[in-house]
């Protein structure tokens, strides 16, 4: 059966979207959500933020199915929720020395870095994303004209990818073969727009989560493989983000 659904785009609503925003942050960071102040970060996103979009199907008062927004990292760097998040990002990226050094320089008080937060329900089509990014760029441009604090040189995107891992009873045999072409060595994307963002990024990296409370076999998909999620960090320049949006529209055209 085919079910027709109308996706409506709304501004962020602090009176309605708090619990959904917390859920999205927790979903994105998985077992590492406890490393940051999820409630405090959700408050920052909603209370001061006039830039961003949610997608809903049952009116403005309903829960969002997707969310995209940006926060001024440097403006809020001394606030506990942002400090916890930036400390977490810096600790995870330290294995990529050059990336880490650039982040440390940019994430000070004098930097101009926007934190892009993008998350959605697992079955939401990627085609809803390009319009959200297009609206985000337009809103930031209007905010810049009004001398608001959305004039960024770089954007940091915290995202998530995954690796397919063979079921436990097969892992020993497969590890002995050590074949690079084995499916468990291949990375895939929860957010397919990240492929374009990575191609245009100044730096990007994939890192293990600090906490793994759930083994990969319990995250089984509809195949013989489990899912091993990884943290993805993307640092992209302002002009390159603007370039990425038309590329998203071409690759993921609207319905």
PDB file of C-alpha atoms in Angstrom:
ATOM      1  CA  UNK A   1       0.000   0.000   0.000  1.00  0.00           C
ATOM      2  CA  UNK A   2       1.094   3.571  -0.682  1.00  0.00           C
ATOM      3  CA  UNK A   3       0.635   6.152   2.067  1.00  0.00           C
ATOM      4  CA  UNK A   4       0.738   9.816   1.032  1.00  0.00           C
ATOM      5  CA  UNK A   5       2.268  12.122   3.631  1.00  0.00           C
ATOM      6  CA  UNK A   6       2.523  15.905   3.511  1.00  0.00           C
ATOM      7  CA  UNK A   7       5.723  17.285   5.028  1.00  0.00           C
ATOM      8  CA  UNK A   8       5.313  20.786   6.445  1.00  0.00           C
ATOM      9  CA  UNK A   9       8.266  23.025   7.316  1.00  0.00           C
ATOM     10  CA  UNK A  10       8.168  25.080  10.530  1.00  0.00           C
ATOM     11  CA  UNK A  11      10.434  27.321  12.576  1.00  0.00           C
ATOM     12  CA  UNK A  12      11.844  25.854  15.770  1.00  0.00           C
ATOM     13  CA  UNK A  13       9.333  26.151  18.603  1.00  0.00           C
ATOM     14  CA  UNK A  14      10.746  26.172  22.170  1.00  0.00           C
ATOM     15  CA  UNK A  15       7.268  25.563  23.598  1.00  0.00           C
ATOM     16  CA  UNK A  16       6.813  22.323  21.659  1.00  0.00           C
ATOM     17  CA  UNK A  17      10.124  20.957  20.377  1.00  0.00           C
ATOM     18  CA  UNK A  18      12.245  20.578  23.541  1.00  0.00           C
ATOM     19  CA  UNK A  19      11.713  16.851  24.165  1.00  0.00           C
ATOM     20  CA  UNK A  20      12.047  15.987  20.477  1.00  0.00           C
ATOM     21  CA  UNK A  21      15.272  18.000  20.264  1.00  0.00           C
ATOM     22  CA  UNK A  22      16.679  16.095  23.242  1.00  0.00           C
ATOM     23  CA  UNK A  23      15.690  12.836  21.550  1.00  0.00           C
ATOM     24  CA  UNK A  24      17.389  13.852  18.305  1.00  0.00           C
ATOM     25  CA  UNK A  25      20.626  14.810  20.115  1.00  0.00           C
ATOM     26  CA  UNK A  26      20.605  11.513  22.014  1.00  0.00           C
ATOM     27  CA  UNK A  27      19.899   9.588  18.807  1.00  0.00           C
ATOM     28  CA  UNK A  28      22.776  11.285  17.002  1.00  0.00           C
ATOM     29  CA  UNK A  29      25.381  10.723  19.717  1.00  0.00           C
ATOM     30  CA  UNK A  30      24.109   7.312  20.804  1.00  0.00           C
ATOM     31  CA  UNK A  31      25.986   5.854  23.759  1.00  0.00           C
ATOM     32  CA  UNK A  32      28.103   9.021  24.021  1.00  0.00           C
ATOM     33  CA  UNK A  33      25.106  11.301  24.673  1.00  0.00           C
ATOM     34  CA  UNK A  34      25.987  11.123  28.367  1.00  0.00           C
ATOM     35  CA  UNK A  35      29.285  12.868  27.595  1.00  0.00           C
ATOM     36  CA  UNK A  36      27.461  16.163  27.001  1.00  0.00           C
ATOM     37  CA  UNK A  37      24.599  18.131  28.565  1.00  0.00           C
ATOM     38  CA  UNK A  38      21.771  17.088  26.241  1.00  0.00           C
ATOM     39  CA  UNK A  39      19.094  19.173  27.968  1.00  0.00           C
ATOM     40  CA  UNK A  40      21.306  22.246  28.125  1.00  0.00           C
ATOM     41  CA  UNK A  41      22.259  21.947  24.457  1.00  0.00           C
ATOM     42  CA  UNK A  42      18.598  21.548  23.476  1.00  0.00           C
ATOM     43  CA  UNK A  43      17.803  24.709  25.449  1.00  0.00           C
ATOM     44  CA  UNK A  44      20.530  26.623  23.611  1.00  0.00           C
ATOM     45  CA  UNK A  45      19.226  25.479  20.241  1.00  0.00           C
ATOM     46  CA  UNK A  46      15.657  26.475  20.992  1.00  0.00           C
ATOM     47  CA  UNK A  47      15.728  29.452  23.344  1.00  0.00           C
ATOM     48  CA  UNK A  48      17.968  31.859  21.417  1.00  0.00           C
ATOM     49  CA  UNK A  49      17.720  30.480  17.940  1.00  0.00           C
ATOM     50  CA  UNK A  50      15.715  32.132  15.180  1.00  0.00           C
ATOM     51  CA  UNK A  51      17.480  30.127  12.476  1.00  0.00           C
ATOM     52  CA  UNK A  52      16.462  26.568  11.686  1.00  0.00           C
ATOM     53  CA  UNK A  53      13.678  24.315  10.465  1.00  0.00           C
ATOM     54  CA  UNK A  54      11.655  21.348  11.632  1.00  0.00           C
ATOM     55  CA  UNK A  55       9.530  19.012   9.524  1.00  0.00           C
ATOM     56  CA  UNK A  56       6.151  17.945  10.877  1.00  0.00           C
ATOM     57  CA  UNK A  57       3.112  16.174   9.496  1.00  0.00           C
ATOM     58  CA  UNK A  58       0.335  17.137  11.911  1.00  0.00           C
ATOM     59  CA  UNK A  59       0.724  20.861  12.415  1.00  0.00           C
ATOM     60  CA  UNK A  60       3.028  23.112  14.387  1.00  0.00           C
ATOM     61  CA  UNK A  61       2.083  21.625  17.758  1.00  0.00           C
ATOM     62  CA  UNK A  62       3.094  18.079  16.748  1.00  0.00           C
ATOM     63  CA  UNK A  63       6.507  16.463  17.218  1.00  0.00           C
ATOM     64  CA  UNK A  64       9.063  17.007  14.453  1.00  0.00           C
ATOM     65  CA  UNK A  65      10.254  14.193  12.211  1.00  0.00           C
ATOM     66  CA  UNK A  66      13.408  16.101  11.216  1.00  0.00           C
ATOM     67  CA  UNK A  67      15.375  19.098  12.424  1.00  0.00           C
ATOM     68  CA  UNK A  68      18.149  21.324  11.084  1.00  0.00           C
ATOM     69  CA  UNK A  69      19.583  24.306  12.911  1.00  0.00           C
ATOM     70  CA  UNK A  70      22.831  26.171  13.593  1.00  0.00           C
ATOM     71  CA  UNK A  71      24.356  27.523  16.790  1.00  0.00           C
ATOM     72  CA  UNK A  72      27.086  30.131  17.179  1.00  0.00           C
ATOM     73  CA  UNK A  73      29.785  28.091  18.915  1.00  0.00           C
ATOM     74  CA  UNK A  74      32.018  31.030  19.801  1.00  0.00           C
ATOM     75  CA  UNK A  75      29.178  33.087  21.264  1.00  0.00           C
ATOM     76  CA  UNK A  76      28.257  30.253  23.638  1.00  0.00           C
ATOM     77  CA  UNK A  77      31.710  28.745  24.194  1.00  0.00           C
ATOM     78  CA  UNK A  78      31.787  29.688  27.890  1.00  0.00           C
ATOM     79  CA  UNK A  79      28.375  28.152  28.583  1.00  0.00           C
ATOM     80  CA  UNK A  80      28.524  24.689  30.109  1.00  0.00           C
ATOM     81  CA  UNK A  81      26.539  22.777  27.429  1.00  0.00           C
ATOM     82  CA  UNK A  82      28.642  24.171  24.577  1.00  0.00           C
ATOM     83  CA  UNK A  83      31.894  23.758  26.531  1.00  0.00           C
ATOM     84  CA  UNK A  84      31.092  20.092  27.141  1.00  0.00           C
ATOM     85  CA  UNK A  85      30.324  19.523  23.474  1.00  0.00           C
ATOM     86  CA  UNK A  86      33.478  21.276  22.202  1.00  0.00           C
ATOM     87  CA  UNK A  87      35.637  19.437  24.752  1.00  0.00           C
ATOM     88  CA  UNK A  88      34.098  16.194  23.519  1.00  0.00           C
ATOM     89  CA  UNK A  89      34.736  17.061  19.854  1.00  0.00           C
ATOM     90  CA  UNK A  90      38.354  18.023  20.582  1.00  0.00           C
ATOM     91  CA  UNK A  91      38.994  14.842  22.553  1.00  0.00           C
ATOM     92  CA  UNK A  92      37.585  12.674  19.766  1.00  0.00           C
ATOM     93  CA  UNK A  93      39.521  14.426  16.970  1.00  0.00           C
ATOM     94  CA  UNK A  94      42.933  14.410  18.665  1.00  0.00           C
ATOM     95  CA  UNK A  95      44.069  11.383  16.623  1.00  0.00           C
ATOM     96  CA  UNK A  96      43.927  13.598  13.525  1.00  0.00           C
ATOM     97  CA  UNK A  97      46.536  16.118  14.620  1.00  0.00           C
ATOM     98  CA  UNK A  98      46.080  18.753  11.918  1.00  0.00           C
ATOM     99  CA  UNK A  99      42.275  18.619  12.128  1.00  0.00           C
ATOM    100  CA  UNK A 100      42.467  18.900  15.914  1.00  0.00           C
ATOM    101  CA  UNK A 101      44.842  21.883  15.825  1.00  0.00           C
ATOM    102  CA  UNK A 102      42.606  23.752  13.376  1.00  0.00           C
ATOM    103  CA  UNK A 103      39.553  23.051  15.553  1.00  0.00           C
ATOM    104  CA  UNK A 104      41.349  24.279  18.675  1.00  0.00           C
ATOM    105  CA  UNK A 105      42.214  27.518  16.911  1.00  0.00           C
ATOM    106  CA  UNK A 106      38.712  28.060  15.520  1.00  0.00           C
ATOM    107  CA  UNK A 107      36.783  27.156  18.665  1.00  0.00           C
ATOM    108  CA  UNK A 108      38.091  30.073  20.688  1.00  0.00           C
ATOM    109  CA  UNK A 109      36.259  33.284  21.451  1.00  0.00           C
ATOM    110  CA  UNK A 110      37.551  35.012  18.324  1.00  0.00           C
ATOM    111  CA  UNK A 111      36.487  32.322  15.867  1.00  0.00           C
ATOM    112  CA  UNK A 112      33.423  32.361  13.647  1.00  0.00           C
ATOM    113  CA  UNK A 113      32.163  28.784  13.639  1.00  0.00           C
ATOM    114  CA  UNK A 114      28.583  27.612  13.400  1.00  0.00           C
ATOM    115  CA  UNK A 115      27.569  24.246  14.820  1.00  0.00           C
ATOM    116  CA  UNK A 116      25.152  22.616  12.379  1.00  0.00           C
ATOM    117  CA  UNK A 117      22.838  20.129  14.025  1.00  0.00           C
ATOM    118  CA  UNK A 118      20.910  17.894  11.654  1.00  0.00           C
ATOM    119  CA  UNK A 119      18.952  14.820  12.652  1.00  0.00           C
ATOM    120  CA  UNK A 120      15.777  13.039  11.611  1.00  0.00           C
ATOM    121  CA  UNK A 121      13.759   9.920  12.121  1.00  0.00           C
ATOM    122  CA  UNK A 122      15.489   6.879  10.683  1.00  0.00           C
ATOM    123  CA  UNK A 123      12.956   6.382   7.872  1.00  0.00           C
ATOM    124  CA  UNK A 124      12.799  10.003   6.723  1.00  0.00           C
ATOM    125  CA  UNK A 125      13.780  10.346   3.042  1.00  0.00           C
ATOM    126  CA  UNK A 126      16.972  12.260   2.303  1.00  0.00           C
ATOM    127  CA  UNK A 127      15.045  14.330  -0.282  1.00  0.00           C
ATOM    128  CA  UNK A 128      13.651  16.499   2.538  1.00  0.00           C
ATOM    129  CA  UNK A 129      17.165  17.686   3.440  1.00  0.00           C
ATOM    130  CA  UNK A 130      18.178  19.988   0.521  1.00  0.00           C
ATOM    131  CA  UNK A 131      15.227  22.365   1.083  1.00  0.00           C
ATOM    132  CA  UNK A 132      16.117  22.545   4.778  1.00  0.00           C
ATOM    133  CA  UNK A 133      19.709  23.480   4.007  1.00  0.00           C
ATOM    134  CA  UNK A 134      18.579  26.015   1.409  1.00  0.00           C
ATOM    135  CA  UNK A 135      16.290  27.660   3.960  1.00  0.00           C
ATOM    136  CA  UNK A 136      19.095  27.617   6.533  1.00  0.00           C
ATOM    137  CA  UNK A 137      21.438  29.517   4.204  1.00  0.00           C
ATOM    138  CA  UNK A 138      18.711  32.036   3.360  1.00  0.00           C
ATOM    139  CA  UNK A 139      17.875  32.609   7.016  1.00  0.00           C
ATOM    140  CA  UNK A 140      21.525  33.116   7.934  1.00  0.00           C
ATOM    141  CA  UNK A 141      21.971  35.607   5.096  1.00  0.00           C
ATOM    142  CA  UNK A 142      18.976  37.603   6.335  1.00  0.00           C
ATOM    143  CA  UNK A 143      20.324  37.422   9.868  1.00  0.00           C
ATOM    144  CA  UNK A 144      23.712  38.708   8.671  1.00  0.00           C
ATOM    145  CA  UNK A 145      21.983  41.657   6.994  1.00  0.00           C
ATOM    146  CA  UNK A 146      20.312  42.427  10.309  1.00  0.00           C
ATOM    147  CA  UNK A 147      23.730  42.247  12.047  1.00  0.00           C
ATOM    148  CA  UNK A 148      22.757  39.192  14.024  1.00  0.00           C
ATOM    149  CA  UNK A 149      25.324  36.613  15.045  1.00  0.00           C
ATOM    150  CA  UNK A 150      25.150  34.177  12.142  1.00  0.00           C
ATOM    151  CA  UNK A 151      28.085  35.394  10.077  1.00  0.00           C
ATOM    152  CA  UNK A 152      30.354  32.360  10.042  1.00  0.00           C
ATOM    153  CA  UNK A 153      33.598  31.469   8.287  1.00  0.00           C
ATOM    154  CA  UNK A 154      33.283  27.746   9.016  1.00  0.00           C
ATOM    155  CA  UNK A 155      30.662  25.220  10.003  1.00  0.00           C
ATOM    156  CA  UNK A 156      31.210  22.165  12.183  1.00  0.00           C
ATOM    157  CA  UNK A 157      28.808  19.314  11.482  1.00  0.00           C
ATOM    158  CA  UNK A 158      28.526  16.531  14.050  1.00  0.00           C
ATOM    159  CA  UNK A 159      27.064  13.455  12.395  1.00  0.00           C
ATOM    160  CA  UNK A 160      27.174   9.668  12.451  1.00  0.00           C
ATOM    161  CA  UNK A 161      28.113   6.862  10.066  1.00  0.00           C
ATOM    162  CA  UNK A 162      28.218   3.114  10.547  1.00  0.00           C
ATOM    163  CA  UNK A 163      30.126  -0.008   9.668  1.00  0.00           C
ATOM    164  CA  UNK A 164      28.489  -3.331   8.918  1.00  0.00           C
ATOM    165  CA  UNK A 165      29.824  -6.056  11.183  1.00  0.00           C
ATOM    166  CA  UNK A 166      29.337  -9.794  10.772  1.00  0.00           C
ATOM    167  CA  UNK A 167      27.333 -11.671  13.386  1.00  0.00           C
ATOM    168  CA  UNK A 168      29.392 -12.862  16.346  1.00  0.00           C
ATOM    169  CA  UNK A 169      29.516 -16.481  15.329  1.00  0.00           C
ATOM    170  CA  UNK A 170      31.065 -15.475  11.993  1.00  0.00           C
ATOM    171  CA  UNK A 171      33.498 -12.820  13.170  1.00  0.00           C
ATOM    172  CA  UNK A 172      36.351 -15.167  14.092  1.00  0.00           C
ATOM    173  CA  UNK A 173      36.351 -16.925  10.747  1.00  0.00           C
ATOM    174  CA  UNK A 174      36.053 -13.680   8.823  1.00  0.00           C
ATOM    175  CA  UNK A 175      38.822 -11.965  10.781  1.00  0.00           C
ATOM    176  CA  UNK A 176      41.201 -14.764   9.827  1.00  0.00           C
ATOM    177  CA  UNK A 177      40.600 -14.073   6.152  1.00  0.00           C
ATOM    178  CA  UNK A 178      41.426 -10.364   6.582  1.00  0.00           C
ATOM    179  CA  UNK A 179      39.884  -9.437   3.273  1.00  0.00           C
ATOM    180  CA  UNK A 180      39.671  -5.714   2.684  1.00  0.00           C
ATOM    181  CA  UNK A 181      36.580  -6.250   0.573  1.00  0.00           C
ATOM    182  CA  UNK A 182      34.673  -7.759   3.473  1.00  0.00           C
ATOM    183  CA  UNK A 183      31.359  -5.926   4.039  1.00  0.00           C
ATOM    184  CA  UNK A 184      32.089  -5.259   7.713  1.00  0.00           C
ATOM    185  CA  UNK A 185      34.960  -2.976   6.622  1.00  0.00           C
ATOM    186  CA  UNK A 186      32.713  -0.782   4.509  1.00  0.00           C
ATOM    187  CA  UNK A 187      31.316   2.433   5.968  1.00  0.00           C
ATOM    188  CA  UNK A 188      27.811   3.607   5.176  1.00  0.00           C
ATOM    189  CA  UNK A 189      25.787   6.716   5.963  1.00  0.00           C
ATOM    190  CA  UNK A 190      22.781   7.499   8.094  1.00  0.00           C
ATOM    191  CA  UNK A 191      22.768  10.944   6.413  1.00  0.00           C
ATOM    192  CA  UNK A 192      23.537  10.562   2.731  1.00  0.00           C
ATOM    193  CA  UNK A 193      23.960  14.322   2.311  1.00  0.00           C
ATOM    194  CA  UNK A 194      27.167  13.880   4.333  1.00  0.00           C
ATOM    195  CA  UNK A 195      28.800  12.331   1.244  1.00  0.00           C
ATOM    196  CA  UNK A 196      28.562  15.694  -0.517  1.00  0.00           C
ATOM    197  CA  UNK A 197      29.550  17.648   2.576  1.00  0.00           C
ATOM    198  CA  UNK A 198      32.633  15.477   3.066  1.00  0.00           C
ATOM    199  CA  UNK A 199      33.689  15.962  -0.558  1.00  0.00           C
ATOM    200  CA  UNK A 200      33.612  19.734  -0.073  1.00  0.00           C
ATOM    201  CA  UNK A 201      34.965  19.781   3.482  1.00  0.00           C
ATOM    202  CA  UNK A 202      38.245  21.238   4.658  1.00  0.00           C
ATOM    203  CA  UNK A 203      38.594  18.353   7.100  1.00  0.00           C
ATOM    204  CA  UNK A 204      36.486  15.371   8.057  1.00  0.00           C
ATOM    205  CA  UNK A 205      37.052  12.298  10.148  1.00  0.00           C
ATOM    206  CA  UNK A 206      35.350   9.203  11.535  1.00  0.00           C
ATOM    207  CA  UNK A 207      35.984   8.264  15.166  1.00  0.00           C
ATOM    208  CA  UNK A 208      34.975   5.531  17.584  1.00  0.00           C
ATOM    209  CA  UNK A 209      32.442   6.435  20.226  1.00  0.00           C
ATOM    210  CA  UNK A 210      33.822   6.504  23.769  1.00  0.00           C
ATOM    211  CA  UNK A 211      31.082   4.328  25.229  1.00  0.00           C
ATOM    212  CA  UNK A 212      29.741   1.160  23.654  1.00  0.00           C
ATOM    213  CA  UNK A 213      26.952  -0.093  25.894  1.00  0.00           C
ATOM    214  CA  UNK A 214      25.316  -2.068  23.120  1.00  0.00           C
ATOM    215  CA  UNK A 215      27.216  -4.700  21.146  1.00  0.00           C
ATOM    216  CA  UNK A 216      27.090  -4.677  17.375  1.00  0.00           C
ATOM    217  CA  UNK A 217      25.184  -7.950  17.147  1.00  0.00           C
ATOM    218  CA  UNK A 218      22.229  -6.438  19.011  1.00  0.00           C
ATOM    219  CA  UNK A 219      22.006  -3.727  16.346  1.00  0.00           C
ATOM    220  CA  UNK A 220      21.019  -6.184  13.650  1.00  0.00           C
ATOM    221  CA  UNK A 221      19.699  -4.936  10.350  1.00  0.00           C
ATOM    222  CA  UNK A 222      17.659  -6.946   7.871  1.00  0.00           C
ATOM    223  CA  UNK A 223      20.745  -8.913   6.872  1.00  0.00           C
ATOM    224  CA  UNK A 224      23.268 -11.130   8.611  1.00  0.00           C
ATOM    225  CA  UNK A 225      25.234  -8.068   9.710  1.00  0.00           C
ATOM    226  CA  UNK A 226      25.092  -5.871  12.778  1.00  0.00           C
ATOM    227  CA  UNK A 227      25.744  -2.114  12.874  1.00  0.00           C
ATOM    228  CA  UNK A 228      28.758  -0.494  14.478  1.00  0.00           C
ATOM    229  CA  UNK A 229      28.059   3.289  14.606  1.00  0.00           C
ATOM    230  CA  UNK A 230      30.882   5.827  14.426  1.00  0.00           C
ATOM    231  CA  UNK A 231      31.103   9.552  15.127  1.00  0.00           C
ATOM    232  CA  UNK A 232      31.565  11.747  12.046  1.00  0.00           C
ATOM    233  CA  UNK A 233      32.989  15.284  12.238  1.00  0.00           C
ATOM    234  CA  UNK A 234      32.931  17.594   9.216  1.00  0.00           C
ATOM    235  CA  UNK A 235      34.532  21.051   9.088  1.00  0.00           C
ATOM    236  CA  UNK A 236      33.429  22.967   6.014  1.00  0.00           C
ATOM    237  CA  UNK A 237      34.023  26.544   4.891  1.00  0.00           C
ATOM    238  CA  UNK A 238      31.109  28.907   4.339  1.00  0.00           C
ATOM    239  CA  UNK A 239      31.519  29.049   0.551  1.00  0.00           C
ATOM    240  CA  UNK A 240      31.830  25.279   0.309  1.00  0.00           C
ATOM    241  CA  UNK A 241      28.613  24.784   2.262  1.00  0.00           C
ATOM    242  CA  UNK A 242      26.872  27.143  -0.161  1.00  0.00           C
ATOM    243  CA  UNK A 243      28.312  25.085  -3.026  1.00  0.00           C
ATOM    244  CA  UNK A 244      27.105  21.829  -1.428  1.00  0.00           C
ATOM    245  CA  UNK A 245      23.418  22.753  -1.306  1.00  0.00           C
ATOM    246  CA  UNK A 246      22.821  22.876  -5.112  1.00  0.00           C
ATOM    247  CA  UNK A 247      24.742  19.598  -5.340  1.00  0.00           C
ATOM    248  CA  UNK A 248      22.361  18.088  -2.795  1.00  0.00           C
ATOM    249  CA  UNK A 249      19.401  19.336  -4.821  1.00  0.00           C
ATOM    250  CA  UNK A 250      20.756  17.638  -7.945  1.00  0.00           C
ATOM    251  CA  UNK A 251      21.563  14.358  -6.214  1.00  0.00           C
ATOM    252  CA  UNK A 252      18.403  14.241  -4.058  1.00  0.00           C
ATOM    253  CA  UNK A 253      15.722  16.101  -6.047  1.00  0.00           C
ATOM    254  CA  UNK A 254      12.330  16.715  -4.406  1.00  0.00           C
ATOM    255  CA  UNK A 255       9.541  14.247  -4.961  1.00  0.00           C
TER     256      UNK A 255
END
